[in-house]
Short mmCIF file of C-alpha atoms and ligand atoms in Angstrom, two decimals:
data_model
loop_
_atom_site.label_atom_id
_atom_site.label_comp_id
_atom_site.label_asym_id
_atom_site.label_seq_id
_atom_site.Cartn_x
_atom_site.Cartn_y
_atom_site.Cartn_z
CA MET A 315 119.39 74.09 129.18
CA SER A 316 118.33 76.41 131.99
CA PRO A 317 116.60 79.63 130.99
CA SER A 318 118.81 82.72 130.71
CA PRO A 319 117.94 85.75 132.89
CA LYS A 320 116.43 87.41 129.80
CA ASP A 321 114.18 84.37 129.28
CA ALA A 322 113.16 84.48 132.91
CA ILE A 323 112.14 88.13 132.63
CA SER A 324 110.32 87.69 129.35
CA PHE A 325 108.54 84.59 130.63
CA GLU A 326 107.28 86.33 133.77
CA GLY A 327 104.73 88.19 131.67
CA TYR A 328 103.18 84.89 130.64
CA SER A 329 102.97 83.38 134.13
CA ARG A 330 99.16 82.99 134.10
CA GLN A 331 99.26 81.26 130.75
CA ILE A 332 102.10 78.98 131.87
CA LEU A 333 100.13 78.04 134.99
CA PHE A 334 97.35 76.78 132.73
CA LEU A 335 97.97 73.02 132.48
CA GLY A 336 97.20 72.79 128.77
CA ILE A 337 100.12 75.13 127.96
CA GLY A 338 102.71 74.94 130.75
CA GLU A 339 106.31 76.05 130.37
CA SER A 340 107.07 73.78 127.43
CA GLY A 341 103.97 74.98 125.59
CA GLN A 342 104.97 78.59 126.23
CA ARG A 343 108.46 77.95 124.84
CA ARG A 344 106.94 76.49 121.70
CA ILE A 345 104.56 79.44 121.33
CA ALA A 346 107.52 81.83 121.69
CA SER A 347 109.44 80.04 118.96
CA GLU A 348 106.50 79.84 116.53
CA SER A 349 105.01 82.17 113.96
CA ALA A 350 101.60 83.01 112.55
CA VAL A 351 100.38 85.18 109.70
CA ILE A 352 96.99 86.89 109.90
CA VAL A 353 95.34 87.78 106.62
CA GLY A 354 93.19 90.85 107.19
CA CYS A 355 93.45 92.82 110.43
CA GLY A 356 90.03 94.41 110.67
CA ALA A 357 87.59 93.14 113.28
CA ILE A 358 88.35 89.42 113.71
CA GLY A 359 91.95 89.63 112.47
CA GLY A 360 92.74 92.57 114.75
CA ALA A 361 91.25 90.92 117.83
CA THR A 362 93.09 87.68 117.05
CA ALA A 363 96.35 89.56 116.51
CA SER A 364 95.93 91.23 119.90
CA LEU A 365 95.29 87.92 121.70
CA LEU A 366 98.25 86.20 120.01
CA ALA A 367 100.61 89.13 120.60
CA ARG A 368 99.65 89.10 124.29
CA ALA A 369 100.10 85.32 124.37
CA GLY A 370 103.71 85.75 123.20
CA VAL A 371 103.67 84.20 119.71
CA GLY A 372 107.27 84.81 118.60
CA ARG A 373 106.61 86.23 115.18
CA LEU A 374 103.36 87.71 113.90
CA ARG A 375 102.65 89.16 110.49
CA VAL A 376 99.45 91.06 109.76
CA ILE A 377 98.47 91.68 106.15
CA ASP A 378 95.74 94.13 105.21
CA ARG A 379 94.74 95.99 102.05
CA ASP A 380 92.56 98.66 103.61
CA PHE A 381 92.82 101.84 105.69
CA VAL A 382 91.19 102.82 109.00
CA GLU A 383 87.82 104.61 108.82
CA PRO A 384 85.61 105.96 111.63
CA SER A 385 82.98 103.25 110.97
CA ASN A 386 85.59 100.59 111.86
CA LEU A 387 86.04 101.68 115.47
CA GLN A 388 82.79 100.09 116.76
CA ARG A 389 84.36 96.61 116.43
CA GLN A 390 88.00 96.84 115.29
CA SER A 391 89.79 96.90 118.61
CA LEU A 392 93.34 97.70 117.46
CA PHE A 393 92.34 101.12 116.12
CA ASP A 394 91.42 104.48 117.59
CA GLU A 395 90.24 107.87 116.36
CA SER A 396 93.77 109.08 115.64
CA HIS A 397 94.34 106.20 113.21
CA ALA A 398 91.12 107.09 111.36
CA ARG A 399 91.99 110.80 111.35
CA ASP A 400 95.41 110.06 109.83
CA PHE A 401 93.79 107.55 107.40
CA LEU A 402 96.54 105.06 108.19
CA PRO A 403 96.57 101.68 106.46
CA LYS A 404 95.21 99.08 108.88
CA ALA A 405 98.41 97.02 108.73
CA VAL A 406 100.48 100.06 109.80
CA ALA A 407 98.10 101.10 112.60
CA ALA A 408 97.81 97.47 113.76
CA ARG A 409 101.57 97.12 113.98
CA GLN A 410 101.81 100.30 116.08
CA THR A 411 99.23 99.00 118.55
CA LEU A 412 100.64 95.46 118.67
CA CYS A 413 104.19 96.73 119.29
CA ALA A 414 102.85 98.78 122.20
CA ILE A 415 101.11 95.65 123.55
CA ASN A 416 104.19 93.41 123.38
CA SER A 417 107.65 94.71 122.47
CA GLY A 418 109.22 91.30 123.10
CA ILE A 419 108.02 89.65 119.88
CA THR A 420 108.52 90.34 116.18
CA ILE A 421 105.56 92.06 114.53
CA GLU A 422 105.31 92.88 110.84
CA GLY A 423 102.58 94.91 109.16
CA VAL A 424 102.23 94.41 105.42
CA VAL A 425 100.01 96.75 103.36
CA ALA A 426 98.90 94.48 100.54
CA ASP A 427 96.03 92.55 99.07
CA LEU A 428 96.65 88.80 99.17
CA THR A 429 96.64 87.56 95.55
CA PRO A 430 97.73 84.40 93.73
CA GLU A 431 100.90 86.24 92.66
CA ASN A 432 102.07 87.24 96.16
CA ALA A 433 100.68 84.34 98.25
CA ASP A 434 104.02 82.50 98.41
CA ASP A 435 105.90 85.66 99.45
CA LEU A 436 103.35 86.78 102.03
CA LEU A 437 102.39 83.43 103.60
CA GLY A 438 105.60 81.42 103.15
CA GLY A 439 107.60 80.47 106.23
CA PHE A 440 104.77 80.77 108.77
CA ALA A 441 103.61 77.82 110.87
CA LEU A 442 99.98 78.87 110.80
CA VAL A 443 97.68 81.04 108.67
CA LEU A 444 94.74 82.82 110.30
CA ASP A 445 91.65 84.18 108.62
CA GLY A 446 90.82 87.82 109.25
CA THR A 447 89.39 88.42 105.77
CA ASP A 448 85.90 89.43 104.77
CA ASN A 449 85.35 87.47 101.57
CA PHE A 450 85.30 83.94 100.19
CA GLU A 451 87.64 84.57 97.25
CA THR A 452 90.49 85.30 99.63
CA ARG A 453 89.53 82.48 102.00
CA LEU A 454 89.55 79.95 99.17
CA LEU A 455 92.91 81.35 98.04
CA ILE A 456 94.25 80.81 101.59
CA ASN A 457 92.71 77.33 101.59
CA ASP A 458 94.42 76.48 98.27
CA TYR A 459 97.75 77.75 99.59
CA ALA A 460 97.39 75.86 102.87
CA VAL A 461 96.31 72.56 101.29
CA LYS A 462 99.03 72.74 98.63
CA ASN A 463 101.73 73.49 101.20
CA ASN A 464 100.33 71.27 103.95
CA ARG A 465 99.97 74.19 106.37
CA PRO A 466 97.22 74.44 109.02
CA TRP A 467 94.88 77.42 108.84
CA ILE A 468 91.81 78.60 110.72
CA TYR A 469 88.68 79.89 109.01
CA ALA A 470 86.80 82.56 110.97
CA ALA A 471 83.89 84.73 109.91
CA ALA A 472 81.21 86.89 111.46
CA VAL A 473 78.22 88.83 110.18
CA GLY A 474 75.28 90.30 112.05
CA SER A 475 75.27 88.52 115.41
CA TYR A 476 76.45 85.20 113.95
CA GLY A 477 79.92 83.73 113.51
CA VAL A 478 81.71 80.50 112.59
CA THR A 479 85.18 79.00 112.94
CA LEU A 480 86.77 75.86 111.54
CA THR A 481 90.35 74.65 111.95
CA VAL A 482 91.71 73.11 108.75
CA ARG A 483 94.57 70.63 108.91
CA PRO A 484 95.28 69.52 105.34
CA GLY A 485 95.11 65.76 104.91
CA LEU A 486 93.65 65.27 108.39
CA THR A 487 90.45 67.31 108.41
CA ALA A 488 87.97 68.71 105.90
CA CYS A 489 89.19 71.84 104.13
CA LEU A 490 87.13 74.95 103.39
CA ALA A 491 86.44 73.75 99.84
CA CYS A 492 85.05 70.44 101.20
CA PHE A 493 82.61 72.55 103.18
CA VAL A 494 81.56 75.37 100.83
CA GLU A 495 82.03 74.09 97.29
CA GLY A 496 79.64 71.76 95.51
CA GLN A 497 76.75 72.65 97.78
CA PRO A 498 73.67 74.50 96.50
CA SER A 499 74.33 77.64 98.57
CA GLY A 500 73.90 78.73 102.11
CA ALA A 501 77.04 76.99 103.35
CA GLY A 502 79.31 79.54 104.91
CA ILE A 503 78.31 83.15 105.24
CA GLU A 504 77.05 84.91 102.15
CA GLU A 505 75.63 88.11 103.55
CA THR A 506 78.25 90.72 104.30
CA CYS A 507 78.85 93.15 107.14
CA ASP A 508 78.18 95.93 104.64
CA THR A 509 74.63 94.76 104.03
CA VAL A 510 73.44 93.48 107.40
CA GLY A 511 75.99 94.98 109.81
CA VAL A 512 77.94 93.21 112.51
CA LEU A 513 78.08 93.38 116.31
CA GLY A 514 81.37 93.88 118.14
CA PRO A 515 80.69 91.06 120.64
CA VAL A 516 80.39 88.32 117.99
CA VAL A 517 83.71 89.47 116.54
CA GLN A 518 85.37 89.07 119.93
CA LEU A 519 83.78 85.65 120.42
CA VAL A 520 84.82 84.27 117.03
CA SER A 521 88.28 85.74 117.44
CA SER A 522 88.59 84.05 120.85
CA LEU A 523 87.65 80.69 119.35
CA GLU A 524 90.13 81.19 116.50
CA SER A 525 92.88 82.29 118.89
CA VAL A 526 92.54 79.37 121.30
CA GLU A 527 92.76 76.92 118.39
CA ALA A 528 95.84 78.82 117.22
CA LEU A 529 97.44 78.53 120.67
CA LYS A 530 96.80 74.77 120.74
CA LEU A 531 98.47 74.36 117.35
CA LEU A 532 101.42 76.61 118.23
CA ALA A 533 101.92 74.98 121.64
CA GLY A 534 102.00 71.53 120.05
CA ARG A 535 98.68 70.50 121.56
CA GLU A 536 97.01 69.20 118.39
CA ASP A 537 95.35 66.56 120.58
CA ALA A 538 93.25 69.31 122.17
CA LEU A 539 91.91 70.84 118.92
CA CYS A 540 88.15 71.05 118.75
CA GLY A 541 87.89 69.30 115.36
CA ARG A 542 84.42 70.65 114.56
CA LEU A 543 82.89 73.71 112.97
CA ILE A 544 81.63 75.97 115.74
CA SER A 545 78.78 78.35 115.01
CA SER A 546 77.57 80.93 117.48
CA ASP A 547 74.84 83.53 117.56
CA VAL A 548 75.39 86.03 120.35
CA TRP A 549 71.94 87.61 119.91
CA SER A 550 69.86 84.44 120.19
CA GLY A 551 72.38 82.71 122.45
CA ARG A 552 72.44 79.63 120.19
CA PHE A 553 75.72 77.75 119.92
CA GLN A 554 76.35 74.66 117.81
CA SER A 555 79.24 72.48 116.80
CA LEU A 556 79.10 70.37 113.67
CA GLU A 557 81.22 67.55 112.36
CA ILE A 558 82.42 68.47 108.85
CA ALA A 559 83.31 65.43 106.76
CA ARG A 560 86.01 65.48 104.11
CA ASN A 561 84.58 65.46 100.60
CA PRO A 562 86.24 62.56 98.75
CA GLY A 563 85.83 64.50 95.47
CA CYS A 564 87.00 67.85 96.89
CA ARG A 565 88.59 70.10 94.25
CA ALA A 566 91.31 71.25 96.63
CA CYS A 567 92.21 68.52 99.12
CA ALA A 568 91.29 65.46 97.00
CA ARG A 569 91.86 66.45 93.36
CA ARG A 570 94.53 69.01 94.24
CA GLU A 571 93.24 71.55 91.73
CA PHE A 572 94.27 74.90 93.14
CA SER A 573 92.23 77.14 90.88
CA TYR A 574 92.22 80.12 93.26
CA LEU A 575 95.98 79.94 93.72
CA GLU A 576 96.49 79.66 90.00
CA GLY A 577 94.57 82.88 89.63
CA GLU A 578 91.95 81.58 87.23
CA LEU A 579 89.14 82.92 89.34
CA GLN A 580 90.74 86.17 90.44
CA PRO A 581 88.99 89.07 88.71
CA HIS A 582 90.73 92.36 88.01
CA VAL A 583 88.09 94.44 89.75
CA THR A 584 86.49 93.03 92.89
CA MET A 585 83.64 94.10 95.14
CA CYS A 586 84.90 95.59 98.34
CA GLY A 587 82.05 96.61 100.58
CA ARG A 588 78.55 97.89 99.87
CA ASP A 589 79.39 100.72 97.55
CA SER A 590 83.02 100.21 96.59
CA VAL A 591 85.28 98.22 94.35
CA GLN A 592 88.96 97.46 94.44
CA ILE A 593 91.06 97.75 91.33
CA HIS A 594 93.98 95.33 91.35
CA GLU A 595 97.08 96.23 89.47
CA ARG A 596 100.06 94.03 88.83
CA SER A 597 102.52 95.25 91.39
CA ARG A 598 103.82 98.65 90.39
CA ARG A 599 105.33 101.34 92.57
CA LEU A 600 103.59 104.69 92.45
CA ASP A 601 105.21 107.98 93.44
CA LEU A 602 102.32 109.20 95.59
CA GLN A 603 103.79 112.66 96.08
CA ALA A 604 104.14 113.26 92.35
CA LEU A 605 100.69 111.83 91.69
CA GLY A 606 99.23 114.06 94.40
CA ALA A 607 100.84 117.16 92.89
CA ARG A 608 99.44 116.24 89.48
CA LEU A 609 95.94 115.62 90.82
CA ARG A 610 95.63 118.87 92.74
CA SER A 611 94.46 120.73 89.60
CA THR A 612 91.76 118.19 88.63
CA ALA A 613 90.58 116.48 91.82
CA GLU A 614 89.24 117.69 95.17
CA SER A 615 90.43 117.03 98.72
CA VAL A 616 93.76 115.50 97.65
CA ARG A 617 95.56 114.13 100.74
CA HIS A 618 98.38 111.72 101.07
CA ASN A 619 100.68 110.12 103.61
CA GLU A 620 103.61 107.81 102.94
CA PHE A 621 101.31 104.81 102.38
CA LEU A 622 98.34 106.04 100.39
CA LEU A 623 96.75 108.95 98.57
CA ARG A 624 93.09 109.85 98.68
CA PHE A 625 91.14 112.26 96.49
CA ARG A 626 87.59 113.06 95.51
CA VAL A 627 86.03 113.31 92.09
CA PRO A 628 82.40 113.80 93.13
CA PRO A 629 80.46 111.62 93.62
CA TYR A 630 83.43 109.27 93.92
CA GLU A 631 86.24 108.96 96.41
CA ILE A 632 89.39 107.17 95.31
CA THR A 633 92.15 105.83 97.55
CA VAL A 634 95.30 104.62 95.85
CA PHE A 635 98.06 102.66 97.56
CA ALA A 636 101.78 102.77 96.81
CA ASP A 637 101.60 99.33 95.18
CA GLY A 638 99.15 100.60 92.57
CA ARG A 639 95.95 99.16 94.03
CA ALA A 640 93.01 101.49 94.35
CA ILE A 641 89.69 101.45 96.18
CA LEU A 642 86.85 103.35 94.57
CA LYS A 643 83.96 104.42 96.76
CA GLY A 644 80.66 105.45 95.25
CA SER A 645 80.20 102.80 92.57
CA GLN A 646 80.10 99.06 92.11
CA ASP A 647 80.47 99.27 88.35
CA PRO A 648 83.77 97.76 87.17
CA ALA A 649 83.68 99.87 84.00
CA VAL A 650 83.41 103.10 86.00
CA ALA A 651 86.26 101.90 88.20
CA ARG A 652 88.54 101.10 85.29
CA SER A 653 87.79 104.36 83.54
CA LEU A 654 88.41 106.51 86.63
CA TYR A 655 91.61 104.58 87.34
CA ALA A 656 92.89 105.13 83.81
CA ARG A 657 91.93 108.81 83.83
CA TYR A 658 93.30 109.85 87.23
CA ILE A 659 96.02 107.34 88.11
CA GLY A 660 97.10 106.18 84.70
CA ALA A 661 97.26 102.79 83.06
ZN1 ZN B 1885 88.72 69.61 100.81
#
């Protein structure tokens, strides 16, 4: 079938990518007909979303639980000062930017925390899952989902000046649990960006490595996949690639025990940055306007938009989302979090 005039116009934008022999016109057609879901659209997830939107991936979904803050802008390239000023959820701000980058593809922004309960709904139907998260609980949940459903996914992480990526193809390669579970410690990245910081350039590097692996998978060029864990340190200039063997006793890909997906390990209150916790609630819809009106007599600086409501009860700051989740800043104590949630938002 010859391309329609509309195809010809929409393909013109990708001419430099089509000229690249590894992709070509048939690869580009496949990329345009494929889909990917990015879990977390902060630094790495946002940069990956931008590269894949520009590359013409037909359908992209970005999922994020958080909102834009001024301290994000140093490395989170989809956001600007206006997004932070309006305290927009990252998924909403990301969708705005991505739609402005490429109006010819389908882009969805979902404000949610990926959990065992919603993993099927949020990840189902996508050819590829991409890691833009900042924690191992969520990565192992993605890994469980991907292994169980035989879906490829790409692990990507950065902290300080160091980053790693690994493409997981269930049944064919090691999975993340092969690599991080059953080892003393020190496998994977345990420090967080909230304790040791992170440089923008390593984010862009790791995101580039994740995105090119994604393009190979989406273009049908599995033969070109790197097949190794790549680790990079942009400060020291040291780059390494390591063969990761499958673990024949692996909980996930050998024994098929999906404990993260079954929710056994998912706590109700989770750490979320240096001085904050997230309070998960079984999905409930909150009327943010009514809650805001109620809080104005007891809390300070009550502000809300259609996605979230933020207020202060010194020394704490609480942000509550329409699905009932809340992020408490100013404490890491789960008991304090639960008590403030019950008092101000309601059980
Ligand atoms: Zn495994």
